[in-house]
Every structure is written in structure tokens, then in C-alpha cells.
Amino acid sequence: MSDPYAALGLARSATDKEIRSAYRKLAKQFHPDHNPNDKKAEERFKAVGAAYAILGDKEKRARFDRGEIDAEGNERGPFGPGGFHPGAGGFQGGAGFGRGGGGRGGEFSQEDLGSFFSDMFGGGGFSGDFQPGGAGGRRRSMRGADRSYSLDVSFEDSVLGTTSRVTLPEAGTVEVRIPPGIEDGQTLRLSGKGASGRGENAPSGDALITVHVRPSQVYTREGRDLRATVPVDLKTAILGGKLVVPTPKGQVTMKVPPHSDSGTVLRLGGRGVAEHGQHKAGNLYITLQVKIGKVDPALEEFFAQQNSTQEA
């Protein structure tokens, strides 16, 4: 860059306001995030930043206009850097006699930054500072994007909880802990397992895993309680006895009281959704469904005799 005015597309008579406006417009236009893998745009972005480092500082702008410094802020004169500079009061040595290019940034204020990045990125995602001078400055530091995934689990795993190993494109193979009682459609967040951040020390995004619970052919769920319908033979229903019933943790034997008709509901405490945090374990409610099954000849003869007696 030989002329900062030309880099910003301005005349030498441009006002401070016009300089700031031109810088913000061009920095937004040629920012690397808006022009990925575009070397020409990157060079323009650097040139725009370097130009504003000169023209955005009133003192540096005045020295450039007088020919005391070049477009990069280096001392210049008839004898090269550090030589004699007309109007500068004599020799400008390298031991601190000159005013140099230090400065404080002139009109480049926090207000400029906030306005610029608010316009450019909607007020979010920016962290760290931005230095327009030198090599064009650091790129902004931006948190990585969140990534969404799906995970299918069995009904039993959803009520008891489990740990599943899944492979994520951004984070490799990770363990996902499924808490007891998770419901279909709920989302688990794995912090830092999403897309990598952009810029120095920028945090990664999160992995958002939506859990899909496969329906059960045995159980239905009501809050933290479960329900199941289990067949019972006629003899056990009339006389009472033991009945093997399924639970998410495996089969158990429960006692059926005498004279249990179809629709009788029995409770197995703590056999529903497993305990988790402040939530106590739910219950499993078994609804009996009487099944005749294979009829005992003696029972059939008994009913036949009863029927004959009633008709007589």
C-alpha cells in the first residue's frame, strides 16, 4: 500500500467521519469470514486495516500528509528511514528523537469496534480485540457452531438409564450418558463436542443429541410409572397363586390373590422408571387378563353338571 487514501477510496480532504465510514464499509466487505479462501480479499482487508491505522490517528495522518512517515508508518526522508525530514525539526534518530509511529490509535475507539461488529455479526459471537494496523490484525475469536445428532435407545434403557458410545464427526468416539427417565425427543448437550472455534483460544461448540426412544410392545409409561398387561390362567385367577411377570430389569414372581378377575391391577413398587437425582423410582402396575387356555376335562365336566342342575 503506497497511499492509505487510495486504499480507502478517499480524497485527501476526507473528514474523520468519512474515514471511519469508509473503513467500516470496506472492512466488512473484505473480511475473511465473508470471503473464505480468497487471497485477494484477504490482502484488501489487510490494506484497509493498515490504511485506517494511519488515517484514523489524527497525529499520524498529519505526519503522513507532511511526508514524515510512509503508508506503513515508517519514518522517511531524503536519506531513507531515520534520515533528515524537512519540517520535522532536524535529524530523527533511532534513539527516541523522532515521534515514531506509536500513537494511541486516534479515532479508532471502542465505539467504532462495537458498532462495526454489531453491524457485521448481529452483536453476537465476537470476543477478544481487533487491531486494524500492521498485518491487518487478528481475526475475531468466534465460538464454534453447535452440531445436532440423533440417537435411538430402547424403552428399557430410557427408563433405567445407560451409557452409549457414539462417534461424532467433530469429536470422534465419545460416551453419552442416558439418564433414567429420559423421554422421546429430549436433547442432551455435550459441551465442547461440536465444531471447533475460530481464532486463538476460541471455544468449541456443543454437540446436541436428540434422543429417540423406541416404543415398547410390553410397557406404557405414565410419568415415572409403568403399566403392563399380563395374562393369567383361570386356575390361578380363581384360587390365587404365583405369577411370573416381566419388568425392565428382568422377570420377577409376584403373588396373585384368589378371585382375581380380568382388569385386576397389581402393583410392584420401585419397578418403574429408575431413581435419578431427586426423583424416586416409579412403580410398575400389572393388569391381569384372564386366559382360559387348555381346559381341564374335570373342570369342563364340573361346569356341565352345574349347568344341568340349573336347568332342572
CSV table of C-alpha atoms in Angstrom, one decimal:
chain,number,residue,atom,x,y,z
A,1,MET,CA,0.0,0.0,0.0
A,2,SER,CA,1.5,3.3,-1.1
A,3,ASP,CA,-1.4,5.6,-0.4
A,4,PRO,CA,-3.8,5.0,2.5
A,5,TYR,CA,-6.3,7.4,1.0
A,6,ALA,CA,-6.4,5.3,-2.2
A,7,ALA,CA,-6.8,2.1,-0.1
A,8,LEU,CA,-10.0,3.6,1.5
A,9,GLY,CA,-11.1,5.2,-1.8
A,10,LEU,CA,-11.0,8.7,-0.3
A,11,ALA,CA,-9.7,12.1,-1.3
A,12,ARG,CA,-7.1,13.8,0.9
A,13,SER,CA,-9.7,16.3,2.0
A,14,ALA,CA,-11.9,13.5,3.6
A,15,THR,CA,-13.3,14.2,7.0
A,16,ASP,CA,-12.7,12.0,10.1
A,17,LYS,CA,-16.3,10.8,9.8
A,18,GLU,CA,-15.8,9.8,6.1
A,19,ILE,CA,-12.6,7.9,7.0
A,20,ARG,CA,-14.3,5.9,9.7
A,21,SER,CA,-17.3,5.2,7.5
A,22,ALA,CA,-15.1,4.0,4.6
A,23,TYR,CA,-13.1,1.8,6.8
A,24,ARG,CA,-16.1,0.1,8.4
A,25,LYS,CA,-17.7,-0.5,5.0
A,26,LEU,CA,-14.6,-1.9,3.4
A,27,ALA,CA,-13.5,-4.0,6.4
A,28,LYS,CA,-17.0,-5.6,6.4
A,29,GLN,CA,-16.8,-6.2,2.6
A,30,PHE,CA,-13.4,-7.8,2.6
A,31,HIS,CA,-13.4,-9.6,6.0
A,32,PRO,CA,-12.0,-13.1,5.6
A,33,ASP,CA,-15.2,-14.6,7.2
A,34,HIS,CA,-17.2,-13.2,4.3
A,35,ASN,CA,-14.6,-14.3,1.7
A,36,PRO,CA,-13.2,-17.7,2.8
A,37,ASN,CA,-10.1,-18.8,0.9
A,38,ASP,CA,-10.0,-15.6,-1.1
A,39,LYS,CA,-6.4,-14.3,-1.0
A,40,LYS,CA,-7.2,-11.1,-2.9
A,41,ALA,CA,-9.9,-10.2,-0.4
A,42,GLU,CA,-7.6,-11.0,2.5
A,43,GLU,CA,-4.9,-8.7,1.1
A,44,ARG,CA,-7.5,-5.9,0.6
A,45,PHE,CA,-8.7,-6.4,4.2
A,46,LYS,CA,-5.1,-6.0,5.4
A,47,ALA,CA,-4.6,-2.9,3.3
A,48,VAL,CA,-7.8,-1.4,4.6
A,49,GLY,CA,-6.7,-2.0,8.2
A,50,ALA,CA,-3.2,-0.6,7.6
A,51,ALA,CA,-4.7,2.5,5.9
A,52,TYR,CA,-7.0,3.2,8.9
A,53,ALA,CA,-4.1,2.8,11.3
A,54,ILE,CA,-2.6,5.9,9.6
A,55,LEU,CA,-5.7,7.9,8.7
A,56,GLY,CA,-7.7,7.0,11.8
A,57,ASP,CA,-5.0,8.6,14.0
A,58,LYS,CA,-5.0,12.4,13.6
A,59,GLU,CA,-1.4,12.7,14.5
A,60,LYS,CA,-0.2,10.0,12.1
A,61,ARG,CA,-2.4,11.4,9.4
A,62,ALA,CA,-0.9,14.8,9.7
A,63,ARG,CA,2.6,13.4,9.6
A,64,PHE,CA,1.8,11.3,6.5
A,65,ASP,CA,0.4,14.4,4.8
A,66,ARG,CA,3.6,16.3,5.6
A,67,GLY,CA,5.7,13.4,4.2
A,68,GLU,CA,7.3,12.5,7.5
A,69,ILE,CA,6.1,8.9,7.5
A,70,ASP,CA,5.1,6.5,4.8
A,71,ALA,CA,1.9,4.5,4.3
A,72,GLU,CA,3.1,1.9,6.8
A,73,GLY,CA,4.0,4.4,9.5
A,74,ASN,CA,7.8,4.2,8.9
A,75,GLU,CA,9.9,7.3,9.1
A,76,ARG,CA,11.1,8.6,5.7
A,77,GLY,CA,13.2,11.3,4.2
A,78,PRO,CA,15.9,12.1,1.7
A,79,PHE,CA,18.2,9.7,3.3
A,80,GLY,CA,15.8,6.9,4.0
A,81,PRO,CA,14.3,5.7,7.3
A,82,GLY,CA,15.7,7.7,10.2
A,83,GLY,CA,17.2,10.4,7.9
A,84,PHE,CA,16.5,14.1,7.6
A,85,HIS,CA,12.9,15.1,7.4
A,86,PRO,CA,12.0,18.6,6.3
A,87,GLY,CA,9.7,20.3,8.7
A,88,ALA,CA,10.3,17.8,11.4
A,89,GLY,CA,12.9,19.9,13.3
A,90,GLY,CA,16.1,18.2,12.3
A,91,PHE,CA,17.5,14.7,12.3
A,92,GLN,CA,15.2,11.9,13.5
A,93,GLY,CA,17.5,9.3,15.0
A,94,GLY,CA,16.6,5.8,16.1
A,95,ALA,CA,17.2,6.6,19.8
A,96,GLY,CA,13.9,8.3,20.5
A,97,PHE,CA,14.3,11.7,19.0
A,98,GLY,CA,11.5,11.1,16.5
A,99,ARG,CA,7.8,10.9,17.3
A,100,GLY,CA,7.7,7.5,15.7
A,101,GLY,CA,4.5,5.5,15.0
A,102,GLY,CA,3.4,4.7,18.5
A,103,GLY,CA,0.3,6.8,19.0
A,104,ARG,CA,-2.8,5.7,20.8
A,105,GLY,CA,-5.0,4.8,17.8
A,106,GLY,CA,-6.6,8.2,17.4
A,107,GLU,CA,-10.2,8.0,16.4
A,108,PHE,CA,-10.3,4.2,16.4
A,109,SER,CA,-12.4,3.8,19.6
A,110,GLN,CA,-14.3,1.0,21.4
A,111,GLU,CA,-17.4,2.7,20.0
A,112,ASP,CA,-16.1,2.1,16.5
A,113,LEU,CA,-15.5,-1.6,17.3
A,114,GLY,CA,-18.8,-2.2,18.9
A,115,SER,CA,-20.7,-0.5,16.1
A,116,PHE,CA,-18.7,-2.3,13.4
A,117,PHE,CA,-19.1,-5.8,14.8
A,118,SER,CA,-22.7,-5.2,15.7
A,119,ASP,CA,-23.4,-4.3,12.1
A,120,MET,CA,-21.4,-7.2,10.8
A,121,PHE,CA,-22.4,-10.0,13.1
A,122,GLY,CA,-25.6,-9.0,14.7
A,123,GLY,CA,-24.0,-8.3,18.0
A,124,GLY,CA,-23.0,-11.9,18.8
A,125,GLY,CA,-20.1,-14.3,18.5
A,126,PHE,CA,-17.3,-11.8,18.8
A,127,SER,CA,-14.7,-12.0,21.6
A,128,GLY,CA,-11.3,-10.6,22.0
A,129,ASP,CA,-9.9,-7.4,20.5
A,130,PHE,CA,-9.3,-6.3,17.0
A,131,GLN,CA,-6.2,-4.4,15.8
A,132,PRO,CA,-6.5,-2.9,12.4
A,133,GLY,CA,-2.9,-1.9,11.9
A,134,GLY,CA,0.2,-3.9,11.0
A,135,ALA,CA,-0.5,-7.1,9.1
A,136,GLY,CA,-4.2,-6.5,9.1
A,137,GLY,CA,-4.9,-7.6,12.6
A,138,ARG,CA,-6.1,-10.7,14.3
A,139,ARG,CA,-9.2,-12.3,13.1
A,140,ARG,CA,-12.1,-12.2,15.5
A,141,SER,CA,-12.4,-15.1,18.0
A,142,MET,CA,-15.6,-17.0,17.5
A,143,ARG,CA,-17.1,-19.9,19.4
A,144,GLY,CA,-17.6,-23.0,17.2
A,145,ALA,CA,-21.0,-23.9,15.9
A,146,ASP,CA,-23.3,-26.4,17.7
A,147,ARG,CA,-23.8,-29.7,15.9
A,148,SER,CA,-27.1,-31.7,16.0
A,149,TYR,CA,-27.3,-35.5,16.1
A,150,SER,CA,-29.8,-38.2,16.8
A,151,LEU,CA,-29.6,-41.3,19.0
A,152,ASP,CA,-32.0,-44.2,19.2
A,153,VAL,CA,-32.4,-46.0,22.5
A,154,SER,CA,-34.6,-48.9,23.7
A,155,PHE,CA,-37.5,-48.3,26.0
A,156,GLU,CA,-35.8,-50.2,28.8
A,157,ASP,CA,-32.6,-48.1,28.5
A,158,SER,CA,-34.7,-44.9,28.6
A,159,VAL,CA,-36.3,-45.9,32.0
A,160,LEU,CA,-33.2,-47.5,33.6
A,161,GLY,CA,-30.5,-45.2,32.1
A,162,THR,CA,-27.4,-46.4,30.3
A,163,THR,CA,-24.2,-45.2,28.7
A,164,SER,CA,-23.9,-45.4,24.9
A,165,ARG,CA,-20.7,-44.9,22.8
A,166,VAL,CA,-21.3,-42.8,19.7
A,167,THR,CA,-19.0,-41.5,17.0
A,168,LEU,CA,-19.2,-37.8,16.3
A,169,PRO,CA,-17.6,-36.3,13.2
A,170,GLU,CA,-16.1,-33.4,15.2
A,171,ALA,CA,-15.1,-35.2,18.4
A,172,GLY,CA,-14.6,-38.9,17.5
A,173,THR,CA,-16.0,-41.6,19.7
A,174,VAL,CA,-17.5,-40.3,22.9
A,175,GLU,CA,-19.6,-41.7,25.7
A,176,VAL,CA,-23.2,-40.4,26.0
A,177,ARG,CA,-24.8,-40.9,29.4
A,178,ILE,CA,-28.6,-41.5,29.1
A,179,PRO,CA,-30.2,-40.5,32.4
A,180,PRO,CA,-33.1,-42.7,33.7
A,181,GLY,CA,-36.4,-41.3,32.7
A,182,ILE,CA,-35.4,-39.5,29.5
A,183,GLU,CA,-38.3,-39.0,27.2
A,184,ASP,CA,-38.6,-39.3,23.4
A,185,GLY,CA,-37.4,-36.1,21.7
A,186,GLN,CA,-35.4,-34.7,24.6
A,187,THR,CA,-31.9,-33.3,23.8
A,188,LEU,CA,-28.6,-34.0,25.6
A,189,ARG,CA,-25.9,-31.4,25.4
A,190,LEU,CA,-22.2,-32.5,25.2
A,191,SER,CA,-20.2,-29.4,25.9
A,192,GLY,CA,-17.3,-28.7,23.6
A,193,LYS,CA,-18.0,-31.6,21.3
A,194,GLY,CA,-19.3,-29.5,18.4
A,195,ALA,CA,-17.4,-27.6,15.7
A,196,SER,CA,-14.0,-26.1,16.6
A,197,GLY,CA,-13.8,-22.4,17.4
A,198,ARG,CA,-12.3,-19.9,15.1
A,199,GLY,CA,-9.4,-17.8,16.4
A,200,GLU,CA,-7.0,-18.1,19.3
A,201,ASN,CA,-8.4,-19.8,22.4
A,202,ALA,CA,-11.9,-19.8,20.9
A,203,PRO,CA,-14.1,-22.4,22.5
A,204,SER,CA,-15.7,-25.3,20.5
A,205,GLY,CA,-19.4,-25.5,20.1
A,206,ASP,CA,-21.6,-28.2,21.7
A,207,ALA,CA,-23.0,-31.5,20.4
A,208,LEU,CA,-26.8,-31.5,20.7
A,209,ILE,CA,-28.0,-35.1,20.7
A,210,THR,CA,-31.8,-35.7,20.3
A,211,VAL,CA,-32.8,-39.0,21.9
A,212,HIS,CA,-35.5,-41.1,20.2
A,213,VAL,CA,-37.0,-43.8,22.4
A,214,ARG,CA,-38.1,-46.9,20.6
A,215,PRO,CA,-41.7,-47.9,21.7
A,216,SER,CA,-42.2,-51.0,23.8
A,217,GLN,CA,-44.5,-53.8,23.0
A,218,VAL,CA,-44.9,-54.6,26.7
A,219,TYR,CA,-45.0,-51.3,28.6
A,220,THR,CA,-46.6,-48.0,28.5
A,221,ARG,CA,-45.3,-45.1,30.6
A,222,GLU,CA,-47.2,-42.6,32.8
A,223,GLY,CA,-44.8,-40.1,34.3
A,224,ARG,CA,-42.3,-42.3,36.3
A,225,ASP,CA,-44.7,-45.2,36.5
A,226,LEU,CA,-45.1,-48.1,34.0
A,227,ARG,CA,-48.0,-50.3,33.1
A,228,ALA,CA,-48.2,-53.7,31.5
A,229,THR,CA,-50.9,-56.3,30.8
A,230,VAL,CA,-50.1,-59.9,31.8
A,231,PRO,CA,-52.2,-63.0,31.0
A,232,VAL,CA,-53.1,-65.3,34.0
A,233,ASP,CA,-54.7,-68.7,33.7
A,234,LEU,CA,-58.2,-69.4,35.1
A,235,LYS,CA,-57.0,-71.6,37.9
A,236,THR,CA,-54.6,-69.0,39.3
A,237,ALA,CA,-57.2,-66.3,38.9
A,238,ILE,CA,-59.7,-68.3,40.9
A,239,LEU,CA,-57.5,-69.9,43.6
A,240,GLY,CA,-54.7,-67.4,43.6
A,241,GLY,CA,-51.0,-68.3,43.3
A,242,LYS,CA,-47.7,-67.2,41.8
A,243,LEU,CA,-47.3,-65.4,38.5
A,244,VAL,CA,-44.1,-64.6,36.6
A,245,VAL,CA,-44.2,-61.1,35.2
A,246,PRO,CA,-41.8,-59.0,33.2
A,247,THR,CA,-40.1,-55.9,34.4
A,248,PRO,CA,-37.4,-53.6,32.7
A,249,LYS,CA,-34.8,-55.2,35.0
A,250,GLY,CA,-35.9,-58.8,34.3
A,251,GLN,CA,-38.6,-61.2,35.3
A,252,VAL,CA,-39.9,-61.4,38.8
A,253,THR,CA,-42.5,-63.6,40.6
A,254,MET,CA,-45.5,-61.9,42.2
A,255,LYS,CA,-48.4,-63.2,44.2
A,256,VAL,CA,-51.9,-63.2,42.6
A,257,PRO,CA,-54.7,-63.1,45.2
A,258,PRO,CA,-57.7,-65.5,44.9
A,259,HIS,CA,-60.7,-64.4,42.8
A,260,SER,CA,-58.7,-62.1,40.6
A,261,ASP,CA,-60.8,-61.2,37.6
A,262,SER,CA,-59.6,-59.7,34.3
A,263,GLY,CA,-58.7,-56.0,34.9
A,264,THR,CA,-57.4,-56.6,38.4
A,265,VAL,CA,-54.4,-54.3,38.9
A,266,LEU,CA,-51.4,-55.3,41.0
A,267,ARG,CA,-48.5,-53.0,42.0
A,268,LEU,CA,-44.8,-53.7,42.0
A,269,GLY,CA,-43.2,-50.9,44.0
A,270,GLY,CA,-40.0,-49.4,42.6
A,271,ARG,CA,-40.1,-51.3,39.3
A,272,GLY,CA,-40.9,-48.4,37.1
A,273,VAL,CA,-38.6,-45.6,36.0
A,274,ALA,CA,-35.3,-45.9,38.0
A,275,GLU,CA,-34.4,-43.4,40.7
A,276,HIS,CA,-32.5,-40.4,39.4
A,277,GLY,CA,-31.5,-37.3,41.3
A,278,GLN,CA,-34.4,-36.0,43.4
A,279,HIS,CA,-36.8,-38.3,41.5
A,280,LYS,CA,-37.7,-41.5,43.3
A,281,ALA,CA,-38.2,-44.8,41.5
A,282,GLY,CA,-41.6,-45.2,39.9
A,283,ASN,CA,-43.9,-48.2,40.2
A,284,LEU,CA,-44.9,-51.0,37.8
A,285,TYR,CA,-48.7,-51.7,37.6
A,286,ILE,CA,-49.7,-55.1,36.3
A,287,THR,CA,-53.1,-55.5,34.8
A,288,LEU,CA,-54.3,-59.1,34.8
A,289,GLN,CA,-56.0,-60.6,31.8
A,290,VAL,CA,-57.6,-64.0,32.5
A,291,LYS,CA,-56.9,-66.6,29.8
A,292,ILE,CA,-58.8,-69.9,29.7
A,293,GLY,CA,-56.0,-71.7,27.9
A,294,LYS,CA,-56.3,-75.5,27.7
A,295,VAL,CA,-59.5,-76.6,29.6
A,296,ASP,CA,-59.1,-79.4,32.2
A,297,PRO,CA,-61.6,-82.2,31.4
A,298,ALA,CA,-62.6,-82.4,35.1
A,299,LEU,CA,-63.4,-78.6,35.1
A,300,GLU,CA,-65.4,-79.0,31.9
A,301,GLU,CA,-67.4,-81.9,33.5
A,302,PHE,CA,-68.0,-79.8,36.6
A,303,PHE,CA,-69.4,-76.9,34.6
A,304,ALA,CA,-71.6,-79.3,32.6
A,305,GLN,CA,-73.1,-80.8,35.9
A,306,GLN,CA,-73.7,-77.3,37.2
A,307,ASN,CA,-75.5,-76.3,34.0
A,308,SER,CA,-77.7,-79.5,34.2
A,309,THR,CA,-78.6,-78.8,37.8
A,310,GLN,CA,-79.6,-75.2,37.0
A,311,GLU,CA,-81.8,-76.3,34.0
A,312,ALA,CA,-83.5,-79.0,36.1
